PDB file of C-alpha atoms in Angstrom:
ATOM      1  CA  UNK A   1      24.163  -9.638  22.586  1.00  0.00           C
ATOM      2  CA  UNK A   2      27.543 -10.371  20.928  1.00  0.00           C
ATOM      3  CA  UNK A   3      29.259 -13.401  22.367  1.00  0.00           C
ATOM      4  CA  UNK A   4      30.421 -15.762  19.606  1.00  0.00           C
ATOM      5  CA  UNK A   5      34.193 -15.817  19.678  1.00  0.00           C
ATOM      6  CA  UNK A   6      36.879 -17.903  18.060  1.00  0.00           C
ATOM      7  CA  UNK A   7      40.498 -18.267  18.701  1.00  0.00           C
ATOM      8  CA  UNK A   8      43.354 -17.881  16.210  1.00  0.00           C
ATOM      9  CA  UNK A   9      46.621 -19.243  17.337  1.00  0.00           C
ATOM     10  CA  UNK A  10      47.146 -22.345  19.610  1.00  0.00           C
ATOM     11  CA  UNK A  11      50.614 -21.799  21.029  1.00  0.00           C
ATOM     12  CA  UNK A  12      51.483 -21.416  24.688  1.00  0.00           C
ATOM     13  CA  UNK A  13      49.323 -18.205  25.249  1.00  0.00           C
ATOM     14  CA  UNK A  14      46.656 -19.548  22.789  1.00  0.00           C
ATOM     15  CA  UNK A  15      46.126 -22.668  24.867  1.00  0.00           C
ATOM     16  CA  UNK A  16      45.645 -20.531  27.990  1.00  0.00           C
ATOM     17  CA  UNK A  17      43.160 -18.309  26.232  1.00  0.00           C
ATOM     18  CA  UNK A  18      41.379 -21.451  24.879  1.00  0.00           C
ATOM     19  CA  UNK A  19      40.913 -22.908  28.381  1.00  0.00           C
ATOM     20  CA  UNK A  20      39.729 -19.573  29.908  1.00  0.00           C
ATOM     21  CA  UNK A  21      37.227 -18.755  26.984  1.00  0.00           C
ATOM     22  CA  UNK A  22      35.794 -22.352  27.301  1.00  0.00           C
ATOM     23  CA  UNK A  23      35.190 -21.560  31.100  1.00  0.00           C
ATOM     24  CA  UNK A  24      34.036 -17.915  30.769  1.00  0.00           C
ATOM     25  CA  UNK A  25      30.258 -17.769  31.127  1.00  0.00           C
ATOM     26  CA  UNK A  26      30.114 -14.587  29.010  1.00  0.00           C
ATOM     27  CA  UNK A  27      31.626 -16.126  25.982  1.00  0.00           C
ATOM     28  CA  UNK A  28      30.309 -18.704  23.502  1.00  0.00           C
ATOM     29  CA  UNK A  29      33.472 -20.299  22.002  1.00  0.00           C
ATOM     30  CA  UNK A  30      32.658 -21.159  18.406  1.00  0.00           C
ATOM     31  CA  UNK A  31      35.903 -22.686  17.120  1.00  0.00           C
ATOM     32  CA  UNK A  32      39.736 -22.470  16.755  1.00  0.00           C
ATOM     33  CA  UNK A  33      42.298 -22.002  13.895  1.00  0.00           C
ATOM     34  CA  UNK A  34      45.887 -22.492  13.753  1.00  0.00           C
ATOM     35  CA  UNK A  35      48.384 -23.093  10.810  1.00  0.00           C
ATOM     36  CA  UNK A  36      49.094 -26.543  12.384  1.00  0.00           C
ATOM     37  CA  UNK A  37      45.985 -28.507  11.141  1.00  0.00           C
ATOM     38  CA  UNK A  38      46.628 -31.454  13.431  1.00  0.00           C
ATOM     39  CA  UNK A  39      46.813 -29.042  16.436  1.00  0.00           C
ATOM     40  CA  UNK A  40      43.643 -27.380  15.366  1.00  0.00           C
ATOM     41  CA  UNK A  41      41.701 -30.694  15.071  1.00  0.00           C
ATOM     42  CA  UNK A  42      43.190 -31.970  18.449  1.00  0.00           C
ATOM     43  CA  UNK A  43      42.256 -28.807  20.395  1.00  0.00           C
ATOM     44  CA  UNK A  44      38.795 -28.529  18.579  1.00  0.00           C
ATOM     45  CA  UNK A  45      37.941 -32.032  19.708  1.00  0.00           C
ATOM     46  CA  UNK A  46      39.307 -31.544  23.186  1.00  0.00           C
ATOM     47  CA  UNK A  47      36.923 -28.523  23.807  1.00  0.00           C
ATOM     48  CA  UNK A  48      34.098 -29.606  21.578  1.00  0.00           C
ATOM     49  CA  UNK A  49      34.214 -26.704  19.124  1.00  0.00           C
ATOM     50  CA  UNK A  50      34.706 -26.359  15.397  1.00  0.00           C
ATOM     51  CA  UNK A  51      38.123 -26.865  13.846  1.00  0.00           C
ATOM     52  CA  UNK A  52      38.316 -24.129  11.131  1.00  0.00           C
ATOM     53  CA  UNK A  53      40.310 -25.094   7.947  1.00  0.00           C
ATOM     54  CA  UNK A  54      41.235 -21.488   7.198  1.00  0.00           C
ATOM     55  CA  UNK A  55      41.379 -17.887   8.538  1.00  0.00           C
ATOM     56  CA  UNK A  56      38.698 -16.930   6.039  1.00  0.00           C
ATOM     57  CA  UNK A  57      36.326 -19.634   7.280  1.00  0.00           C
ATOM     58  CA  UNK A  58      37.026 -18.709  10.893  1.00  0.00           C
ATOM     59  CA  UNK A  59      36.243 -14.981  10.289  1.00  0.00           C
ATOM     60  CA  UNK A  60      33.051 -15.761   8.457  1.00  0.00           C
ATOM     61  CA  UNK A  61      31.601 -17.860  11.330  1.00  0.00           C
ATOM     62  CA  UNK A  62      32.527 -15.512  14.140  1.00  0.00           C
ATOM     63  CA  UNK A  63      31.321 -12.220  15.687  1.00  0.00           C
ATOM     64  CA  UNK A  64      34.660 -11.760  17.680  1.00  0.00           C
ATOM     65  CA  UNK A  65      38.165 -12.916  17.137  1.00  0.00           C
ATOM     66  CA  UNK A  66      40.886 -13.519  19.783  1.00  0.00           C
ATOM     67  CA  UNK A  67      44.352 -13.381  18.191  1.00  0.00           C
ATOM     68  CA  UNK A  68      47.158 -15.221  20.107  1.00  0.00           C
ATOM     69  CA  UNK A  69      49.605 -15.740  17.175  1.00  0.00           C
ATOM     70  CA  UNK A  70      53.225 -14.431  16.824  1.00  0.00           C
ATOM     71  CA  UNK A  71      53.402 -10.832  16.854  1.00  0.00           C
ATOM     72  CA  UNK A  72      54.651 -10.686  13.377  1.00  0.00           C
ATOM     73  CA  UNK A  73      51.246 -11.896  12.056  1.00  0.00           C
ATOM     74  CA  UNK A  74      49.006  -9.747  14.240  1.00  0.00           C
ATOM     75  CA  UNK A  75      48.506  -6.959  11.766  1.00  0.00           C
ATOM     76  CA  UNK A  76      47.343  -9.004   8.786  1.00  0.00           C
ATOM     77  CA  UNK A  77      44.979 -11.198  10.880  1.00  0.00           C
ATOM     78  CA  UNK A  78      43.523  -8.170  12.637  1.00  0.00           C
ATOM     79  CA  UNK A  79      43.100  -6.277   9.422  1.00  0.00           C
ATOM     80  CA  UNK A  80      41.123  -9.108   7.791  1.00  0.00           C
ATOM     81  CA  UNK A  81      39.069  -9.534  10.906  1.00  0.00           C
ATOM     82  CA  UNK A  82      38.277  -5.746  11.178  1.00  0.00           C
ATOM     83  CA  UNK A  83      37.451  -5.646   7.507  1.00  0.00           C
ATOM     84  CA  UNK A  84      34.961  -8.656   8.079  1.00  0.00           C
ATOM     85  CA  UNK A  85      33.351  -6.512  10.859  1.00  0.00           C
ATOM     86  CA  UNK A  86      34.568  -8.663  13.669  1.00  0.00           C
ATOM     87  CA  UNK A  87      35.494  -7.294  17.076  1.00  0.00           C
ATOM     88  CA  UNK A  88      39.136  -8.045  17.878  1.00  0.00           C
ATOM     89  CA  UNK A  89      41.222  -9.055  21.029  1.00  0.00           C
ATOM     90  CA  UNK A  90      44.822  -9.184  20.127  1.00  0.00           C
ATOM     91  CA  UNK A  91      47.739  -9.956  22.263  1.00  0.00           C
ATOM     92  CA  UNK A  92      50.523  -7.413  22.809  1.00  0.00           C
ATOM     93  CA  UNK A  93      52.452  -6.080  21.098  1.00  0.00           C
ATOM     94  CA  UNK A  94      49.455  -5.092  18.867  1.00  0.00           C
ATOM     95  CA  UNK A  95      51.641  -5.114  15.833  1.00  0.00           C
ATOM     96  CA  UNK A  96      55.506  -5.541  15.251  1.00  0.00           C
ATOM     97  CA  UNK A  97      55.507  -2.247  13.214  1.00  0.00           C
ATOM     98  CA  UNK A  98      54.219   1.192  14.288  1.00  0.00           C
ATOM     99  CA  UNK A  99      52.794   1.992  10.908  1.00  0.00           C
ATOM    100  CA  UNK A 100      50.656  -1.062  10.888  1.00  0.00           C
ATOM    101  CA  UNK A 101      49.289  -0.267  14.441  1.00  0.00           C
ATOM    102  CA  UNK A 102      48.349   3.155  13.058  1.00  0.00           C
ATOM    103  CA  UNK A 103      46.713   1.629  10.030  1.00  0.00           C
ATOM    104  CA  UNK A 104      44.669  -0.627  12.348  1.00  0.00           C
ATOM    105  CA  UNK A 105      43.696   2.397  14.356  1.00  0.00           C
ATOM    106  CA  UNK A 106      42.244   3.924  11.266  1.00  0.00           C
ATOM    107  CA  UNK A 107      40.506   0.698  10.094  1.00  0.00           C
ATOM    108  CA  UNK A 108      38.907   0.294  13.678  1.00  0.00           C
ATOM    109  CA  UNK A 109      37.482   3.765  13.544  1.00  0.00           C
ATOM    110  CA  UNK A 110      36.115   3.228  10.219  1.00  0.00           C
ATOM    111  CA  UNK A 111      34.565  -0.105  10.971  1.00  0.00           C
ATOM    112  CA  UNK A 112      33.103   0.844  14.348  1.00  0.00           C
ATOM    113  CA  UNK A 113      34.428  -2.311  15.975  1.00  0.00           C
ATOM    114  CA  UNK A 114      35.911  -2.889  19.404  1.00  0.00           C
ATOM    115  CA  UNK A 115      39.603  -3.671  19.739  1.00  0.00           C
ATOM    116  CA  UNK A 116      41.347  -4.530  22.818  1.00  0.00           C
ATOM    117  CA  UNK A 117      45.022  -5.314  23.253  1.00  0.00           C
ATOM    118  CA  UNK A 118      46.340  -7.829  25.667  1.00  0.00           C
ATOM    119  CA  UNK A 119      48.478  -5.759  28.090  1.00  0.00           C
ATOM    120  CA  UNK A 120      47.579  -8.282  30.777  1.00  0.00           C
ATOM    121  CA  UNK A 121      49.421  -6.642  33.679  1.00  0.00           C
ATOM    122  CA  UNK A 122      46.777  -4.012  33.848  1.00  0.00           C
ATOM    123  CA  UNK A 123      44.444  -6.714  35.273  1.00  0.00           C
ATOM    124  CA  UNK A 124      47.046  -8.156  37.661  1.00  0.00           C
ATOM    125  CA  UNK A 125      45.293  -8.083  41.101  1.00  0.00           C
ATOM    126  CA  UNK A 126      48.233  -6.669  42.958  1.00  0.00           C
ATOM    127  CA  UNK A 127      48.341  -3.824  40.564  1.00  0.00           C
ATOM    128  CA  UNK A 128      44.715  -3.283  40.776  1.00  0.00           C
ATOM    129  CA  UNK A 129      44.890  -3.174  44.518  1.00  0.00           C
ATOM    130  CA  UNK A 130      47.871  -0.680  44.446  1.00  0.00           C
ATOM    131  CA  UNK A 131      46.203   1.864  42.091  1.00  0.00           C
ATOM    132  CA  UNK A 132      44.087   3.831  44.787  1.00  0.00           C
ATOM    133  CA  UNK A 133      47.396   4.590  46.485  1.00  0.00           C
ATOM    134  CA  UNK A 134      49.198   5.891  43.547  1.00  0.00           C
ATOM    135  CA  UNK A 135      48.785   9.630  43.163  1.00  0.00           C
ATOM    136  CA  UNK A 136      51.203  11.732  41.247  1.00  0.00           C
ATOM    137  CA  UNK A 137      54.173   9.358  41.167  1.00  0.00           C
ATOM    138  CA  UNK A 138      57.682  10.953  41.521  1.00  0.00           C
ATOM    139  CA  UNK A 139      59.851   8.037  40.731  1.00  0.00           C
ATOM    140  CA  UNK A 140      59.024   4.579  39.420  1.00  0.00           C
ATOM    141  CA  UNK A 141      61.511   1.598  39.583  1.00  0.00           C
ATOM    142  CA  UNK A 142      60.753  -1.658  37.825  1.00  0.00           C
ATOM    143  CA  UNK A 143      62.645  -4.882  37.531  1.00  0.00           C
ATOM    144  CA  UNK A 144      61.406  -7.574  35.329  1.00  0.00           C
ATOM    145  CA  UNK A 145      63.496 -10.738  35.276  1.00  0.00           C
ATOM    146  CA  UNK A 146      62.616 -13.960  33.257  1.00  0.00           C
ATOM    147  CA  UNK A 147      64.331 -17.211  32.840  1.00  0.00           C
ATOM    148  CA  UNK A 148      65.098 -18.002  29.117  1.00  0.00           C
ATOM    149  CA  UNK A 149      62.182 -19.056  27.007  1.00  0.00           C
ATOM    150  CA  UNK A 150      62.593 -19.284  23.298  1.00  0.00           C
ATOM    151  CA  UNK A 151      58.871 -18.098  22.869  1.00  0.00           C
ATOM    152  CA  UNK A 152      58.982 -14.418  22.109  1.00  0.00           C
ATOM    153  CA  UNK A 153      62.636 -14.124  21.018  1.00  0.00           C
ATOM    154  CA  UNK A 154      61.548 -13.232  17.494  1.00  0.00           C
ATOM    155  CA  UNK A 155      61.513  -9.642  18.874  1.00  0.00           C
ATOM    156  CA  UNK A 156      63.741  -7.892  21.350  1.00  0.00           C
ATOM    157  CA  UNK A 157      63.155  -7.948  25.080  1.00  0.00           C
ATOM    158  CA  UNK A 158      61.567  -4.487  24.848  1.00  0.00           C
ATOM    159  CA  UNK A 159      58.722  -5.704  22.528  1.00  0.00           C
ATOM    160  CA  UNK A 160      58.583  -9.078  24.349  1.00  0.00           C
ATOM    161  CA  UNK A 161      58.585  -8.141  28.115  1.00  0.00           C
ATOM    162  CA  UNK A 162      59.406  -4.478  28.684  1.00  0.00           C
ATOM    163  CA  UNK A 163      56.127  -3.526  26.961  1.00  0.00           C
ATOM    164  CA  UNK A 164      54.163  -4.750  30.091  1.00  0.00           C
ATOM    165  CA  UNK A 165      55.900  -2.162  32.302  1.00  0.00           C
ATOM    166  CA  UNK A 166      55.919   0.696  29.735  1.00  0.00           C
ATOM    167  CA  UNK A 167      52.100   0.132  29.509  1.00  0.00           C
ATOM    168  CA  UNK A 168      51.656   0.208  33.346  1.00  0.00           C
ATOM    169  CA  UNK A 169      53.820   3.233  33.764  1.00  0.00           C
ATOM    170  CA  UNK A 170      51.856   5.167  30.996  1.00  0.00           C
ATOM    171  CA  UNK A 171      48.636   4.155  32.662  1.00  0.00           C
ATOM    172  CA  UNK A 172      49.594   5.900  35.951  1.00  0.00           C
ATOM    173  CA  UNK A 173      51.709   8.913  34.746  1.00  0.00           C
ATOM    174  CA  UNK A 174      49.606  11.561  33.138  1.00  0.00           C
ATOM    175  CA  UNK A 175      52.187  13.397  31.290  1.00  0.00           C
ATOM    176  CA  UNK A 176      54.031  13.311  28.007  1.00  0.00           C
ATOM    177  CA  UNK A 177      57.564  11.674  27.669  1.00  0.00           C
ATOM    178  CA  UNK A 178      60.297  14.387  27.549  1.00  0.00           C
ATOM    179  CA  UNK A 179      63.392  12.197  27.112  1.00  0.00           C
ATOM    180  CA  UNK A 180      64.530   8.539  26.950  1.00  0.00           C
ATOM    181  CA  UNK A 181      67.859   7.037  27.800  1.00  0.00           C
ATOM    182  CA  UNK A 182      68.516   3.222  27.183  1.00  0.00           C
ATOM    183  CA  UNK A 183      71.174   0.720  26.940  1.00  0.00           C
ATOM    184  CA  UNK A 184      71.166  -3.018  26.345  1.00  0.00           C
ATOM    185  CA  UNK A 185      72.874  -5.980  24.709  1.00  0.00           C
ATOM    186  CA  UNK A 186      72.044  -9.326  23.089  1.00  0.00           C
ATOM    187  CA  UNK A 187      73.012 -12.406  25.217  1.00  0.00           C
ATOM    188  CA  UNK A 188      71.625 -15.337  23.363  1.00  0.00           C
ATOM    189  CA  UNK A 189      69.159 -14.102  20.685  1.00  0.00           C
ATOM    190  CA  UNK A 190      69.941 -11.791  17.685  1.00  0.00           C
ATOM    191  CA  UNK A 191      68.272  -8.892  19.550  1.00  0.00           C
ATOM    192  CA  UNK A 192      68.634  -7.232  22.930  1.00  0.00           C
ATOM    193  CA  UNK A 193      67.967  -9.711  25.905  1.00  0.00           C
ATOM    194  CA  UNK A 194      68.910  -7.228  28.658  1.00  0.00           C
ATOM    195  CA  UNK A 195      67.799  -3.680  28.541  1.00  0.00           C
ATOM    196  CA  UNK A 196      67.779  -0.737  30.981  1.00  0.00           C
ATOM    197  CA  UNK A 197      65.720   2.265  30.096  1.00  0.00           C
ATOM    198  CA  UNK A 198      65.215   5.703  31.875  1.00  0.00           C
ATOM    199  CA  UNK A 199      61.989   7.566  30.904  1.00  0.00           C
ATOM    200  CA  UNK A 200      61.759  11.164  31.935  1.00  0.00           C
ATOM    201  CA  UNK A 201      58.328  12.847  31.663  1.00  0.00           C
ATOM    202  CA  UNK A 202      57.426  16.500  31.192  1.00  0.00           C
ATOM    203  CA  UNK A 203      55.889  16.641  34.701  1.00  0.00           C
ATOM    204  CA  UNK A 204      59.205  15.607  36.335  1.00  0.00           C
ATOM    205  CA  UNK A 205      58.404  11.885  36.916  1.00  0.00           C
ATOM    206  CA  UNK A 206      61.124   9.462  36.233  1.00  0.00           C
ATOM    207  CA  UNK A 207      60.829   5.825  35.499  1.00  0.00           C
ATOM    208  CA  UNK A 208      63.815   3.415  35.541  1.00  0.00           C
ATOM    209  CA  UNK A 209      63.060   0.019  33.896  1.00  0.00           C
ATOM    210  CA  UNK A 210      65.328  -2.969  33.851  1.00  0.00           C
ATOM    211  CA  UNK A 211      64.268  -6.027  31.761  1.00  0.00           C
ATOM    212  CA  UNK A 212      66.319  -9.347  31.455  1.00  0.00           C
ATOM    213  CA  UNK A 213      64.982 -12.416  29.703  1.00  0.00           C
ATOM    214  CA  UNK A 214      68.296 -14.414  30.530  1.00  0.00           C
ATOM    215  CA  UNK A 215      67.937 -14.353  34.466  1.00  0.00           C
ATOM    216  CA  UNK A 216      68.400 -17.291  36.693  1.00  0.00           C
ATOM    217  CA  UNK A 217      64.972 -16.745  38.369  1.00  0.00           C
ATOM    218  CA  UNK A 218      61.721 -14.879  37.515  1.00  0.00           C
ATOM    219  CA  UNK A 219      60.854 -11.654  39.132  1.00  0.00           C
ATOM    220  CA  UNK A 220      58.421  -8.780  38.432  1.00  0.00           C
ATOM    221  CA  UNK A 221      58.861  -5.966  40.903  1.00  0.00           C
ATOM    222  CA  UNK A 222      57.138  -2.534  40.388  1.00  0.00           C
ATOM    223  CA  UNK A 223      57.856   0.163  42.838  1.00  0.00           C
ATOM    224  CA  UNK A 224      56.150   3.573  42.918  1.00  0.00           C
ATOM    225  CA  UNK A 225      57.469   6.567  44.997  1.00  0.00           C
ATOM    226  CA  UNK A 226      54.991   9.259  45.468  1.00  0.00           C
ATOM    227  CA  UNK A 227      55.200  12.327  47.838  1.00  0.00           C
ATOM    228  CA  UNK A 228      52.956  10.528  50.344  1.00  0.00           C
ATOM    229  CA  UNK A 229      54.222   6.868  50.268  1.00  0.00           C
ATOM    230  CA  UNK A 230      56.180   4.006  48.631  1.00  0.00           C
ATOM    231  CA  UNK A 231      53.953   1.511  46.801  1.00  0.00           C
ATOM    232  CA  UNK A 232      55.768  -1.769  46.314  1.00  0.00           C
ATOM    233  CA  UNK A 233      54.120  -4.237  44.040  1.00  0.00           C
ATOM    234  CA  UNK A 234      55.157  -7.745  43.428  1.00  0.00           C
ATOM    235  CA  UNK A 235      53.427  -8.623  40.187  1.00  0.00           C
ATOM    236  CA  UNK A 236      54.680 -12.153  40.187  1.00  0.00           C
ATOM    237  CA  UNK A 237      53.786 -13.234  43.798  1.00  0.00           C
ATOM    238  CA  UNK A 238      50.668 -11.040  43.803  1.00  0.00           C
ATOM    239  CA  UNK A 239      51.510  -8.954  46.882  1.00  0.00           C
ATOM    240  CA  UNK A 240      51.220  -5.262  47.427  1.00  0.00           C
ATOM    241  CA  UNK A 241      52.786  -3.184  50.387  1.00  0.00           C
ATOM    242  CA  UNK A 242      52.094   0.450  51.009  1.00  0.00           C
ATOM    243  CA  UNK A 243      54.980   2.087  53.196  1.00  0.00           C
ATOM    244  CA  UNK A 244      54.138   5.567  54.639  1.00  0.00           C
ATOM    245  CA  UNK A 245      56.662   7.757  56.630  1.00  0.00           C
ATOM    246  CA  UNK A 246      55.232  10.435  58.835  1.00  0.00           C
ATOM    247  CA  UNK A 247      55.973  12.312  61.876  1.00  0.00           C
ATOM    248  CA  UNK A 248      55.851   9.781  64.821  1.00  0.00           C
ATOM    249  CA  UNK A 249      52.917   9.815  67.280  1.00  0.00           C
ATOM    250  CA  UNK A 250      53.660   9.671  71.054  1.00  0.00           C
ATOM    251  CA  UNK A 251      53.946   6.101  72.145  1.00  0.00           C
ATOM    252  CA  UNK A 252      53.867   5.000  68.423  1.00  0.00           C
ATOM    253  CA  UNK A 253      53.482   1.186  67.905  1.00  0.00           C
ATOM    254  CA  UNK A 254      55.026   1.466  64.540  1.00  0.00           C
ATOM    255  CA  UNK A 255      58.640   1.342  63.526  1.00  0.00           C
ATOM    256  CA  UNK A 256      60.143   4.621  64.717  1.00  0.00           C
ATOM    257  CA  UNK A 257      63.502   6.118  63.454  1.00  0.00           C
ATOM    258  CA  UNK A 258      65.384   9.153  64.682  1.00  0.00           C
ATOM    259  CA  UNK A 259      66.867  11.272  61.738  1.00  0.00           C
ATOM    260  CA  UNK A 260      68.825  13.388  64.318  1.00  0.00           C
ATOM    261  CA  UNK A 261      69.933  16.800  63.489  1.00  0.00           C
ATOM    262  CA  UNK A 262      66.909  18.160  65.584  1.00  0.00           C
ATOM    263  CA  UNK A 263      64.466  16.651  63.062  1.00  0.00           C
ATOM    264  CA  UNK A 264      61.264  15.161  64.502  1.00  0.00           C
ATOM    265  CA  UNK A 265      61.076  11.307  64.864  1.00  0.00           C
ATOM    266  CA  UNK A 266      59.550   9.406  62.126  1.00  0.00           C
ATOM    267  CA  UNK A 267      57.298   6.324  62.001  1.00  0.00           C
ATOM    268  CA  UNK A 268      57.072   3.949  59.264  1.00  0.00           C
ATOM    269  CA  UNK A 269      53.617   2.521  58.677  1.00  0.00           C
ATOM    270  CA  UNK A 270      53.037  -0.631  56.585  1.00  0.00           C
ATOM    271  CA  UNK A 271      49.712  -1.483  54.961  1.00  0.00           C
ATOM    272  CA  UNK A 272      48.759  -4.534  52.888  1.00  0.00           C
ATOM    273  CA  UNK A 273      45.639  -4.035  50.715  1.00  0.00           C
ATOM    274  CA  UNK A 274      43.565  -7.066  50.098  1.00  0.00           C
ATOM    275  CA  UNK A 275      44.462  -8.915  46.904  1.00  0.00           C
ATOM    276  CA  UNK A 276      41.584 -10.576  45.159  1.00  0.00           C
ATOM    277  CA  UNK A 277      42.162 -14.104  43.796  1.00  0.00           C
ATOM    278  CA  UNK A 278      41.491 -13.297  40.144  1.00  0.00           C
ATOM    279  CA  UNK A 279      42.954 -14.696  36.907  1.00  0.00           C
ATOM    280  CA  UNK A 280      44.317 -11.511  34.986  1.00  0.00           C
ATOM    281  CA  UNK A 281      43.794 -13.040  31.441  1.00  0.00           C
ATOM    282  CA  UNK A 282      40.202 -14.061  32.368  1.00  0.00           C
ATOM    283  CA  UNK A 283      39.531 -10.508  33.734  1.00  0.00           C
ATOM    284  CA  UNK A 284      40.731  -8.849  30.521  1.00  0.00           C
ATOM    285  CA  UNK A 285      38.562 -11.243  28.417  1.00  0.00           C
ATOM    286  CA  UNK A 286      35.617 -10.302  30.492  1.00  0.00           C
ATOM    287  CA  UNK A 287      36.128  -6.690  30.397  1.00  0.00           C
ATOM    288  CA  UNK A 288      36.400  -6.955  26.536  1.00  0.00           C
ATOM    289  CA  UNK A 289      33.027  -8.654  26.577  1.00  0.00           C
ATOM    290  CA  UNK A 290      31.646  -5.827  28.568  1.00  0.00           C
ATOM    291  CA  UNK A 291      33.065  -3.086  26.303  1.00  0.00           C
ATOM    292  CA  UNK A 292      31.458  -4.804  23.282  1.00  0.00           C
ATOM    293  CA  UNK A 293      28.026  -5.128  24.806  1.00  0.00           C
ATOM    294  CA  UNK A 294      27.818  -1.967  26.957  1.00  0.00           C
ATOM    295  CA  UNK A 295      28.994   1.619  26.808  1.00  0.00           C
ATOM    296  CA  UNK A 296      31.842   0.883  28.975  1.00  0.00           C
ATOM    297  CA  UNK A 297      35.272   2.317  27.876  1.00  0.00           C
ATOM    298  CA  UNK A 298      37.738  -0.085  26.392  1.00  0.00           C
ATOM    299  CA  UNK A 299      40.211  -0.968  29.060  1.00  0.00           C
ATOM    300  CA  UNK A 300      43.337  -1.122  26.816  1.00  0.00           C
ATOM    301  CA  UNK A 301      42.422   0.191  23.330  1.00  0.00           C
ATOM    302  CA  UNK A 302      44.448   0.753  20.210  1.00  0.00           C
ATOM    303  CA  UNK A 303      45.321   4.277  21.324  1.00  0.00           C
ATOM    304  CA  UNK A 304      46.994   2.950  24.523  1.00  0.00           C
ATOM    305  CA  UNK A 305      48.755   0.280  22.486  1.00  0.00           C
ATOM    306  CA  UNK A 306      50.190   2.804  20.029  1.00  0.00           C
ATOM    307  CA  UNK A 307      51.461   5.018  22.663  1.00  0.00           C
ATOM    308  CA  UNK A 308      53.253   2.112  24.443  1.00  0.00           C
ATOM    309  CA  UNK A 309      54.679   1.004  20.979  1.00  0.00           C
ATOM    310  CA  UNK A 310      55.926   4.432  20.375  1.00  0.00           C
ATOM    311  CA  UNK A 311      57.844   4.498  23.530  1.00  0.00           C
ATOM    312  CA  UNK A 312      59.205   0.890  22.948  1.00  0.00           C
ATOM    313  CA  UNK A 313      60.463   1.656  19.442  1.00  0.00           C
ATOM    314  CA  UNK A 314      62.122   4.972  20.848  1.00  0.00           C
ATOM    315  CA  UNK A 315      63.916   2.751  23.449  1.00  0.00           C
ATOM    316  CA  UNK A 316      64.967   0.323  20.623  1.00  0.00           C
ATOM    317  CA  UNK A 317      66.411   3.327  18.503  1.00  0.00           C
ATOM    318  CA  UNK A 318      68.525   4.266  21.594  1.00  0.00           C
ATOM    319  CA  UNK A 319      69.853   0.798  21.742  1.00  0.00           C
ATOM    320  CA  UNK A 320      70.811   0.881  17.969  1.00  0.00           C
ATOM    321  CA  UNK A 321      71.847   4.577  17.302  1.00  0.00           C
TER     322      UNK A 321
END
C-alpha cells in the first residue's frame, strides 16, 4: 500500500490540502515543506508532522508528493519528484508552459508513476449529479465571476480561472476543437482579467465561456443545452436543475405553454437531482489514492491537463495577436 504523502506549498490552497490530508483516512501525512521556514515549522507543529528543511529532504522521505505551490514552480518540483520515483498530485495549471507539461508527460511515462492534476471542478457534486443528463451537448454557456484576489494574478484569468471550465467542457464534449474566438482585457493586473471565448468543435458543439476576476460578486454557472434538455449547474451554490420541454400531456400538472401557429402545447418539466454533500478537494485526493493503489484510471491525468492547456494557450494567443 502506498499512502505516505507530503505537501509542498503552504499558501491558501496548500493549507486547505493540509487540513484535508490530515483528516483523510487513506493518507498518512508525513510532512510539509515551504520556502518560508517559519511557516513550515508552524504548520508542522500544528499537525504533528515533519517540517522538511529542503525539497530534496521532502522527496527522499515521501512516496507521494502533493504540489500546491505557484504555477510557475510546478514543473521543476514535479520533475524532481517524478525523477525520485514519487507519485505526484499537482494543482492546476499543471505547468505554466506547454512544453514543460509535455516534458512531464514523457517523464511520467518513463518513471511509471501516477500523476493527477487538480482540476477540482470535475469533483464538484453539482457537476457529478448533472453528468448522467448530459448527452451530446449542442451549446454550452459558462459564466465564472470572481471578486478580486491577488492570489493567482501571476497568470492571466485564462490560466487562473477559465481553466476550470475548459476542463469541464472537454470532459463532456467528445470532439476535437475546430475554431476558437476570444477577446479580453486587463483591468488591474498586467494580464487579462476579463475574457470571453467561443470554442467551436468539429461535431458542431459550441461553448461560450466568460470569465471575470474583477466582479462584484462570485458566481459559477455552467449551462448545457442538449437536444433533450437544459442542464443548469450552479457550481458555487451546489445546485443542479434539469429542464425538459416536451409535448404537453392532457391535464398536465406542469407548466404549459402554447407556442401558437397550430403547434402542440408544450409542458416544461423541472427535475432536481440529489446533490451529495461532498468536499471536492477531498474527493480528488481520495481518487488519487485509489488510482495509485488499484487499476482505476486516473481521474484527471497529464493527457487531460495538456489538452486543457493547449486550448487555454490558444485562447491567450487570440488575446494577443
